[in-house]
mmCIF file of N, CA and C in Angstrom:
data_model
loop_
_atom_site.group_PDB
_atom_site.id
_atom_site.type_symbol
_atom_site.label_atom_id
_atom_site.label_comp_id
_atom_site.label_asym_id
_atom_site.label_seq_id
_atom_site.Cartn_x
_atom_site.Cartn_y
_atom_site.Cartn_z
ATOM 1 N N UNK A 717 -32.683 67.643 -221.883
ATOM 2 C CA UNK A 717 -31.629 68.572 -221.591
ATOM 3 C C UNK A 717 -31.479 69.664 -222.887
ATOM 4 N N UNK A 718 -30.997 70.639 -222.971
ATOM 5 C CA UNK A 718 -30.603 71.332 -224.043
ATOM 6 C C UNK A 718 -29.495 71.388 -224.511
ATOM 7 N N UNK A 719 -29.174 71.427 -225.813
ATOM 8 C CA UNK A 719 -27.847 71.422 -226.532
ATOM 9 C C UNK A 719 -27.003 72.314 -226.094
ATOM 10 N N UNK A 720 -27.621 73.643 -225.823
ATOM 11 C CA UNK A 720 -26.633 74.671 -225.430
ATOM 12 C C UNK A 720 -26.191 74.256 -223.948
ATOM 13 N N UNK A 721 -26.742 73.744 -222.988
ATOM 14 C CA UNK A 721 -26.296 73.240 -221.756
ATOM 15 C C UNK A 721 -25.353 72.100 -221.950
ATOM 16 N N UNK A 722 -25.472 71.562 -222.705
ATOM 17 C CA UNK A 722 -24.485 70.556 -222.883
ATOM 18 C C UNK A 722 -23.354 71.004 -223.688
ATOM 19 N N UNK A 723 -23.224 71.642 -224.751
ATOM 20 C CA UNK A 723 -22.023 72.436 -225.323
ATOM 21 C C UNK A 723 -21.545 73.176 -224.332
ATOM 22 N N UNK A 724 -22.181 73.788 -223.522
ATOM 23 C CA UNK A 724 -21.385 74.735 -222.503
ATOM 24 C C UNK A 724 -20.696 73.564 -221.323
ATOM 25 N N UNK A 725 -21.180 72.820 -220.937
ATOM 26 C CA UNK A 725 -20.373 71.805 -220.096
ATOM 27 C C UNK A 725 -19.386 71.190 -220.563
ATOM 28 N N UNK A 726 -19.388 70.850 -221.881
ATOM 29 C CA UNK A 726 -18.174 70.258 -222.495
ATOM 30 C C UNK A 726 -17.255 71.196 -223.125
ATOM 31 N N UNK A 727 -17.625 72.573 -222.746
ATOM 32 C CA UNK A 727 -16.773 73.634 -223.311
ATOM 33 C C UNK A 727 -15.411 73.520 -222.346
ATOM 34 N N UNK A 728 -15.371 72.914 -221.205
ATOM 35 C CA UNK A 728 -14.433 73.136 -220.426
ATOM 36 C C UNK A 728 -13.434 71.907 -220.606
ATOM 37 N N UNK A 729 -12.078 72.180 -220.590
ATOM 38 C CA UNK A 729 -11.107 70.909 -220.794
ATOM 39 C C UNK A 729 -10.895 69.845 -219.619
ATOM 40 N N UNK A 730 -11.561 70.353 -218.430
ATOM 41 C CA UNK A 730 -11.298 69.351 -217.363
ATOM 42 C C UNK A 730 -12.618 68.463 -217.406
ATOM 43 N N UNK A 731 -13.712 69.184 -217.741
ATOM 44 C CA UNK A 731 -14.903 68.296 -217.910
ATOM 45 C C UNK A 731 -14.937 67.143 -219.265
ATOM 46 N N UNK A 732 -14.198 67.749 -219.972
ATOM 47 C CA UNK A 732 -13.933 66.621 -221.280
ATOM 48 C C UNK A 732 -13.124 65.511 -220.610
ATOM 49 N N UNK A 733 -12.019 66.031 -220.294
ATOM 50 C CA UNK A 733 -11.192 64.927 -219.686
ATOM 51 C C UNK A 733 -12.039 63.857 -218.630
ATOM 52 N N UNK A 734 -12.895 64.419 -217.861
ATOM 53 C CA UNK A 734 -13.684 63.601 -216.981
ATOM 54 C C UNK A 734 -14.468 62.662 -217.713
ATOM 55 N N UNK A 735 -15.155 63.254 -218.873
ATOM 56 C CA UNK A 735 -15.846 62.164 -219.666
ATOM 57 C C UNK A 735 -15.133 61.207 -220.437
ATOM 58 N N UNK A 736 -13.858 61.663 -220.860
ATOM 59 C CA UNK A 736 -13.098 60.597 -221.410
ATOM 60 C C UNK A 736 -12.829 59.618 -220.403
ATOM 61 N N UNK A 737 -12.486 60.115 -219.310
ATOM 62 C CA UNK A 737 -11.998 58.883 -218.167
ATOM 63 C C UNK A 737 -13.140 58.094 -217.806
ATOM 64 N N UNK A 738 -14.382 58.400 -218.205
ATOM 65 C CA UNK A 738 -15.602 57.790 -217.676
ATOM 66 C C UNK A 738 -16.028 56.853 -218.806
ATOM 67 N N UNK A 739 -15.224 56.715 -219.866
ATOM 68 C CA UNK A 739 -15.686 56.314 -221.121
ATOM 69 C C UNK A 739 -15.218 54.733 -220.744
ATOM 70 N N UNK A 740 -14.239 54.486 -219.725
ATOM 71 C CA UNK A 740 -13.901 53.414 -219.549
ATOM 72 C C UNK A 740 -14.983 52.547 -218.417
ATOM 73 N N UNK A 741 -15.656 53.507 -218.024
ATOM 74 C CA UNK A 741 -16.875 52.866 -217.321
ATOM 75 C C UNK A 741 -17.036 53.453 -215.943
ATOM 76 N N UNK A 742 -17.995 52.891 -214.991
ATOM 77 C CA UNK A 742 -18.312 53.815 -213.773
ATOM 78 C C UNK A 742 -17.241 53.698 -212.930
ATOM 79 N N UNK A 743 -16.921 55.027 -212.221
ATOM 80 C CA UNK A 743 -16.112 55.437 -211.482
ATOM 81 C C UNK A 743 -16.707 56.265 -210.002
ATOM 82 N N UNK A 744 -15.858 56.161 -209.066
ATOM 83 C CA UNK A 744 -16.175 56.805 -207.719
ATOM 84 C C UNK A 744 -15.666 58.389 -208.006
ATOM 85 N N UNK A 745 -16.329 59.330 -207.138
ATOM 86 C CA UNK A 745 -15.622 60.724 -207.302
ATOM 87 C C UNK A 745 -14.027 60.667 -206.960
ATOM 88 N N UNK A 746 -13.707 59.903 -205.928
ATOM 89 C CA UNK A 746 -12.537 59.866 -205.474
ATOM 90 C C UNK A 746 -11.438 59.296 -206.707
ATOM 91 N N UNK A 747 -12.086 58.335 -207.428
ATOM 92 C CA UNK A 747 -11.342 57.641 -208.661
ATOM 93 C C UNK A 747 -10.904 58.805 -209.547
ATOM 94 N N UNK A 748 -12.181 59.373 -209.743
ATOM 95 C CA UNK A 748 -11.958 60.295 -210.778
ATOM 96 C C UNK A 748 -11.148 61.557 -210.526
ATOM 97 N N UNK A 749 -11.254 62.076 -209.158
ATOM 98 C CA UNK A 749 -10.173 63.252 -208.577
ATOM 99 C C UNK A 749 -9.014 62.708 -208.721
ATOM 100 N N UNK A 750 -8.721 61.273 -208.383
ATOM 101 C CA UNK A 750 -7.174 61.006 -208.550
ATOM 102 C C UNK A 750 -6.447 61.137 -209.771
ATOM 103 N N UNK A 751 -7.162 61.495 -211.038
ATOM 104 C CA UNK A 751 -6.734 61.689 -212.330
ATOM 105 C C UNK A 751 -6.288 63.217 -212.311
ATOM 106 N N UNK A 752 -6.437 63.878 -211.539
ATOM 107 C CA UNK A 752 -6.274 65.454 -211.560
ATOM 108 C C UNK A 752 -5.390 66.169 -210.422
ATOM 109 N N UNK A 753 -4.864 67.196 -210.620
ATOM 110 C CA UNK A 753 -4.009 67.995 -209.700
ATOM 111 C C UNK A 753 -4.846 69.075 -209.011
ATOM 112 N N UNK A 754 -6.183 68.594 -209.089
ATOM 113 C CA UNK A 754 -7.257 69.615 -208.393
ATOM 114 C C UNK A 754 -7.683 69.284 -206.951
ATOM 115 N N UNK A 755 -8.211 70.093 -206.264
ATOM 116 C CA UNK A 755 -9.151 69.691 -205.141
ATOM 117 C C UNK A 755 -10.310 68.805 -205.494
ATOM 118 N N UNK A 756 -10.621 68.139 -204.492
ATOM 119 C CA UNK A 756 -11.692 67.204 -204.537
ATOM 120 C C UNK A 756 -12.895 67.878 -204.753
ATOM 121 N N UNK A 757 -12.929 69.277 -204.047
ATOM 122 C CA UNK A 757 -13.915 70.205 -204.196
ATOM 123 C C UNK A 757 -14.034 70.669 -205.692
ATOM 124 N N UNK A 758 -13.244 71.005 -206.309
ATOM 125 C CA UNK A 758 -12.967 71.508 -207.665
ATOM 126 C C UNK A 758 -13.514 70.476 -208.504
ATOM 127 N N UNK A 759 -13.064 69.260 -208.599
ATOM 128 C CA UNK A 759 -13.558 67.950 -209.248
ATOM 129 C C UNK A 759 -14.915 67.628 -209.017
ATOM 130 N N UNK A 760 -15.343 67.905 -207.536
ATOM 131 C CA UNK A 760 -16.915 67.646 -207.382
ATOM 132 C C UNK A 760 -17.771 68.713 -208.227
ATOM 133 N N UNK A 761 -17.216 70.151 -208.104
ATOM 134 C CA UNK A 761 -17.942 71.109 -208.893
ATOM 135 C C UNK A 761 -18.184 70.603 -210.348
ATOM 136 N N UNK A 762 -17.190 70.533 -211.174
ATOM 137 C CA UNK A 762 -17.075 69.982 -212.671
ATOM 138 C C UNK A 762 -17.996 68.514 -212.349
ATOM 139 N N UNK A 763 -18.222 67.540 -211.696
ATOM 140 C CA UNK A 763 -19.062 66.616 -212.000
ATOM 141 C C UNK A 763 -20.553 67.144 -211.515
ATOM 142 N N UNK A 764 -20.682 68.213 -210.523
ATOM 143 C CA UNK A 764 -22.115 68.734 -210.656
ATOM 144 C C UNK A 764 -22.697 69.272 -211.925
ATOM 145 N N UNK A 765 -21.769 70.055 -212.641
ATOM 146 C CA UNK A 765 -22.045 70.902 -213.841
ATOM 147 C C UNK A 765 -22.322 69.712 -215.068
ATOM 148 N N UNK A 766 -21.650 68.559 -214.981
ATOM 149 C CA UNK A 766 -21.919 67.526 -216.088
ATOM 150 C C UNK A 766 -23.175 66.796 -215.665
ATOM 151 N N UNK A 767 -23.598 66.777 -214.355
ATOM 152 C CA UNK A 767 -24.610 66.107 -214.040
ATOM 153 C C UNK A 767 -25.879 66.900 -214.435
ATOM 154 N N UNK A 768 -25.680 68.103 -214.108
ATOM 155 C CA UNK A 768 -26.748 69.193 -214.540
ATOM 156 C C UNK A 768 -26.984 69.377 -215.854
ATOM 157 N N UNK A 769 -26.073 68.913 -216.603
ATOM 158 C CA UNK A 769 -26.158 68.807 -218.138
ATOM 159 C C UNK A 769 -26.572 67.603 -218.829
ATOM 160 N N UNK A 770 -26.684 66.584 -217.691
ATOM 161 C CA UNK A 770 -27.258 65.283 -217.930
ATOM 162 C C UNK A 770 -26.348 64.285 -218.748
ATOM 163 N N UNK A 771 -25.022 64.708 -218.727
ATOM 164 C CA UNK A 771 -24.103 64.027 -219.283
ATOM 165 C C UNK A 771 -23.815 62.692 -218.571
ATOM 166 N N UNK A 772 -23.566 63.059 -217.259
ATOM 167 C CA UNK A 772 -23.437 61.851 -216.574
ATOM 168 C C UNK A 772 -24.407 61.669 -215.429
ATOM 169 N N UNK A 773 -24.701 60.231 -214.995
ATOM 170 C CA UNK A 773 -25.429 59.928 -213.782
ATOM 171 C C UNK A 773 -24.794 59.445 -212.838
ATOM 172 N N UNK A 774 -25.462 59.751 -211.581
ATOM 173 C CA UNK A 774 -24.897 59.372 -210.464
ATOM 174 C C UNK A 774 -25.525 58.196 -209.591
ATOM 175 N N UNK A 775 -24.981 57.200 -209.153
ATOM 176 C CA UNK A 775 -25.605 56.344 -208.189
ATOM 177 C C UNK A 775 -24.789 56.101 -207.043
ATOM 178 N N UNK A 776 -25.570 55.665 -205.929
ATOM 179 C CA UNK A 776 -24.964 55.642 -204.393
ATOM 180 C C UNK A 776 -25.134 54.228 -204.308
ATOM 181 N N UNK A 777 -23.865 53.934 -203.515
ATOM 182 C CA UNK A 777 -23.721 52.232 -203.229
ATOM 183 C C UNK A 777 -22.673 52.414 -201.878
ATOM 184 N N UNK A 778 -23.599 52.268 -200.576
ATOM 185 C CA UNK A 778 -22.760 52.550 -199.171
ATOM 186 C C UNK A 778 -22.474 53.921 -199.295
ATOM 187 N N UNK A 779 -21.031 54.330 -198.771
ATOM 188 C CA UNK A 779 -20.668 55.499 -198.566
ATOM 189 C C UNK A 779 -20.218 56.022 -200.019
ATOM 190 N N UNK A 780 -20.468 55.787 -201.165
ATOM 191 C CA UNK A 780 -19.647 56.040 -202.359
ATOM 192 C C UNK A 780 -20.664 56.562 -203.265
ATOM 193 N N UNK A 781 -20.248 57.495 -204.169
ATOM 194 C CA UNK A 781 -21.308 58.328 -205.283
ATOM 195 C C UNK A 781 -20.392 57.706 -206.494
ATOM 196 N N UNK A 782 -21.032 56.931 -207.492
ATOM 197 C CA UNK A 782 -20.312 56.521 -208.513
ATOM 198 C C UNK A 782 -21.054 57.355 -209.633
ATOM 199 N N UNK A 783 -20.049 57.615 -210.782
ATOM 200 C CA UNK A 783 -20.617 58.323 -211.905
ATOM 201 C C UNK A 783 -20.341 57.333 -213.084
ATOM 202 N N UNK A 784 -21.024 57.532 -214.395
ATOM 203 C CA UNK A 784 -21.038 56.965 -215.391
ATOM 204 C C UNK A 784 -21.683 57.891 -216.673
ATOM 205 N N UNK A 785 -21.415 57.749 -217.813
ATOM 206 C CA UNK A 785 -22.006 58.510 -219.029
ATOM 207 C C UNK A 785 -23.275 58.211 -218.938
ATOM 208 N N UNK A 786 -23.866 59.251 -219.868
ATOM 209 C CA UNK A 786 -25.414 59.026 -219.960
ATOM 210 C C UNK A 786 -25.274 59.187 -221.454
ATOM 211 N N UNK A 787 -24.965 58.056 -222.204
ATOM 212 C CA UNK A 787 -24.782 58.248 -223.596
ATOM 213 C C UNK A 787 -26.095 58.806 -224.547
ATOM 214 N N UNK A 788 -27.132 58.948 -223.850
ATOM 215 C CA UNK A 788 -28.368 59.327 -224.563
ATOM 216 C C UNK A 788 -28.367 60.553 -224.972
ATOM 217 N N UNK A 789 -27.594 61.365 -224.180
ATOM 218 C CA UNK A 789 -27.468 62.832 -224.471
ATOM 219 C C UNK A 789 -26.584 63.086 -225.356
ATOM 220 N N UNK A 790 -25.495 62.017 -225.319
ATOM 221 C CA UNK A 790 -24.654 62.349 -226.471
ATOM 222 C C UNK A 790 -25.325 62.129 -227.718
ATOM 223 N N UNK A 791 -25.840 61.126 -228.012
ATOM 224 C CA UNK A 791 -26.668 60.685 -229.159
ATOM 225 C C UNK A 791 -27.447 61.722 -229.656
ATOM 226 N N UNK A 792 -28.067 62.506 -228.725
ATOM 227 C CA UNK A 792 -29.048 63.596 -229.058
ATOM 228 C C UNK A 792 -28.392 64.704 -229.636
ATOM 229 N N UNK A 793 -27.060 64.969 -229.011
ATOM 230 C CA UNK A 793 -26.343 66.017 -229.267
ATOM 231 C C UNK A 793 -25.502 65.974 -230.851
ATOM 232 N N UNK A 794 -25.143 64.615 -230.926
ATOM 233 C CA UNK A 794 -24.615 64.238 -232.370
ATOM 234 C C UNK A 794 -25.699 64.530 -233.165
ATOM 235 N N UNK A 795 -27.022 63.883 -233.260
ATOM 236 C CA UNK A 795 -28.139 64.087 -234.060
ATOM 237 C C UNK A 795 -28.185 65.528 -234.246
ATOM 238 N N UNK A 796 -28.306 66.461 -233.368
ATOM 239 C CA UNK A 796 -28.447 67.929 -233.691
ATOM 240 C C UNK A 796 -27.290 68.497 -234.706
ATOM 241 N N UNK A 797 -26.127 68.094 -234.090
ATOM 242 C CA UNK A 797 -25.106 68.591 -234.940
ATOM 243 C C UNK A 797 -25.098 67.818 -236.334
ATOM 244 N N UNK A 798 -25.297 66.802 -236.331
ATOM 245 C CA UNK A 798 -25.562 66.232 -237.863
ATOM 246 C C UNK A 798 -26.493 67.043 -238.824
ATOM 247 N N UNK A 799 -27.301 67.741 -238.092
ATOM 248 C CA UNK A 799 -28.333 68.651 -239.007
ATOM 249 C C UNK A 799 -27.611 69.729 -239.819
ATOM 250 N N UNK A 800 -26.296 70.080 -239.284
ATOM 251 C CA UNK A 800 -25.542 71.024 -240.164
ATOM 252 C C UNK A 800 -24.848 70.514 -241.274
ATOM 253 N N UNK A 801 -24.657 69.254 -241.271
ATOM 254 C CA UNK A 801 -23.835 68.773 -242.496
ATOM 255 C C UNK A 801 -24.798 68.769 -243.614
ATOM 256 N N UNK A 802 -24.258 68.804 -244.709
ATOM 257 C CA UNK A 802 -24.914 68.815 -246.094
ATOM 258 C C UNK A 802 -25.257 67.475 -246.584
ATOM 259 N N UNK A 803 -26.358 67.095 -247.157
ATOM 260 C CA UNK A 803 -26.262 65.831 -247.631
ATOM 261 C C UNK A 803 -25.404 65.051 -248.232
ATOM 262 N N UNK A 804 -24.316 65.927 -249.049
ATOM 263 C CA UNK A 804 -23.172 65.261 -249.695
ATOM 264 C C UNK A 804 -22.334 64.796 -248.532
ATOM 265 N N UNK A 805 -22.257 65.509 -247.180
ATOM 266 C CA UNK A 805 -21.222 65.589 -246.240
ATOM 267 C C UNK A 805 -21.553 64.297 -245.643
ATOM 268 N N UNK A 806 -22.750 63.641 -245.752
ATOM 269 C CA UNK A 806 -23.471 62.489 -244.506
ATOM 270 C C UNK A 806 -22.820 61.450 -245.280
ATOM 271 N N UNK A 807 -22.343 60.753 -246.152
ATOM 272 C CA UNK A 807 -21.746 59.472 -246.416
ATOM 273 C C UNK A 807 -20.268 59.627 -246.124
#
Protein backbone atom coordinates (compact mmCIF):
# COMPACT_ATOMS: atom_id res chain seq x y z
CA UNK A 1 0.00 0.00 0.00
CA UNK A 2 1.21 3.50 -0.67
CA UNK A 3 2.10 5.96 2.05
CA UNK A 4 -0.02 8.53 0.21
CA UNK A 5 -3.12 6.33 0.52
CA UNK A 6 -2.36 5.69 4.19
CA UNK A 7 -1.98 9.39 4.96
CA UNK A 8 -5.15 10.23 3.06
CA UNK A 9 -7.07 7.62 5.05
CA UNK A 10 -5.88 8.93 8.42
CA UNK A 11 -6.50 12.56 7.47
CA UNK A 12 -10.15 12.20 8.50
CA UNK A 13 -10.86 12.53 12.26
CA UNK A 14 -13.61 9.87 12.22
CA UNK A 15 -11.24 7.34 10.64
CA UNK A 16 -8.54 8.22 13.18
CA UNK A 17 -11.06 7.64 15.96
CA UNK A 18 -12.00 4.25 14.47
CA UNK A 19 -8.32 3.30 14.49
CA UNK A 20 -8.02 4.42 18.11
CA UNK A 21 -11.06 2.34 19.06
CA UNK A 22 -9.59 -0.71 17.32
CA UNK A 23 -6.41 -0.43 19.41
CA UNK A 24 -8.38 -2.26 22.11
CA UNK A 25 -8.90 -5.24 19.80
CA UNK A 26 -11.16 -6.78 17.19
CA UNK A 27 -14.69 -5.34 16.97
CA UNK A 28 -17.72 -5.84 14.79
CA UNK A 29 -18.97 -3.08 12.51
CA UNK A 30 -21.95 -2.58 14.84
CA UNK A 31 -19.71 -2.25 17.89
CA UNK A 32 -17.65 0.37 16.07
CA UNK A 33 -20.78 2.23 14.94
CA UNK A 34 -22.04 2.39 18.53
CA UNK A 35 -19.22 4.86 19.27
CA UNK A 36 -20.49 7.44 16.79
CA UNK A 37 -23.59 9.55 16.21
CA UNK A 38 -23.37 8.60 12.53
CA UNK A 39 -25.42 6.25 10.38
CA UNK A 40 -24.20 2.69 9.99
CA UNK A 41 -23.75 3.42 6.27
CA UNK A 42 -21.43 6.34 7.02
CA UNK A 43 -19.32 4.28 9.42
CA UNK A 44 -19.28 1.47 6.87
CA UNK A 45 -17.94 3.92 4.28
CA UNK A 46 -15.13 4.94 6.63
CA UNK A 47 -14.34 1.28 7.32
CA UNK A 48 -14.19 0.62 3.59
CA UNK A 49 -11.63 3.42 3.08
CA UNK A 50 -9.51 2.18 5.98
CA UNK A 51 -9.62 -1.32 4.55
CA UNK A 52 -8.65 -0.08 1.07
CA UNK A 53 -5.67 1.68 2.67
CA UNK A 54 -4.86 -1.68 4.32
CA UNK A 55 -4.93 -0.07 7.77
CA UNK A 56 -7.53 -2.56 8.97
CA UNK A 57 -8.39 -6.17 8.16
CA UNK A 58 -11.77 -7.78 8.19
CA UNK A 59 -12.78 -11.29 9.05
CA UNK A 60 -16.21 -12.87 8.88
CA UNK A 61 -17.73 -15.09 11.53
CA UNK A 62 -21.31 -16.26 11.08
CA UNK A 63 -23.36 -13.13 10.29
CA UNK A 64 -20.78 -10.65 11.57
CA UNK A 65 -17.83 -8.84 10.06
CA UNK A 66 -15.04 -8.05 12.50
CA UNK A 67 -12.32 -5.46 12.03
CA UNK A 68 -8.85 -5.23 13.51
CA UNK A 69 -5.75 -3.11 12.98
CA UNK A 70 -3.13 -4.09 10.43
CA UNK A 71 -0.06 -2.96 12.34
CA UNK A 72 2.40 -3.74 9.54
CA UNK A 73 1.10 -0.77 7.53
CA UNK A 74 1.59 1.51 10.53
CA UNK A 75 5.14 0.23 10.89
CA UNK A 76 5.88 0.87 7.20
CA UNK A 77 4.46 4.39 7.45
CA UNK A 78 6.47 5.15 10.59
CA UNK A 79 9.62 3.89 8.87
CA UNK A 80 8.92 6.21 5.94
CA UNK A 81 8.21 9.20 8.21
CA UNK A 82 11.35 8.51 10.24
CA UNK A 83 13.35 9.13 7.06
CA UNK A 84 12.58 12.84 7.49
CA UNK A 85 14.31 13.02 10.85
CA UNK A 86 17.89 14.15 10.89
CA UNK A 87 20.45 11.83 12.48
CA UNK A 88 20.60 14.05 15.55
CA UNK A 89 16.80 13.69 15.98
CA UNK A 90 16.78 9.88 15.97
CA UNK A 91 17.92 9.50 19.59
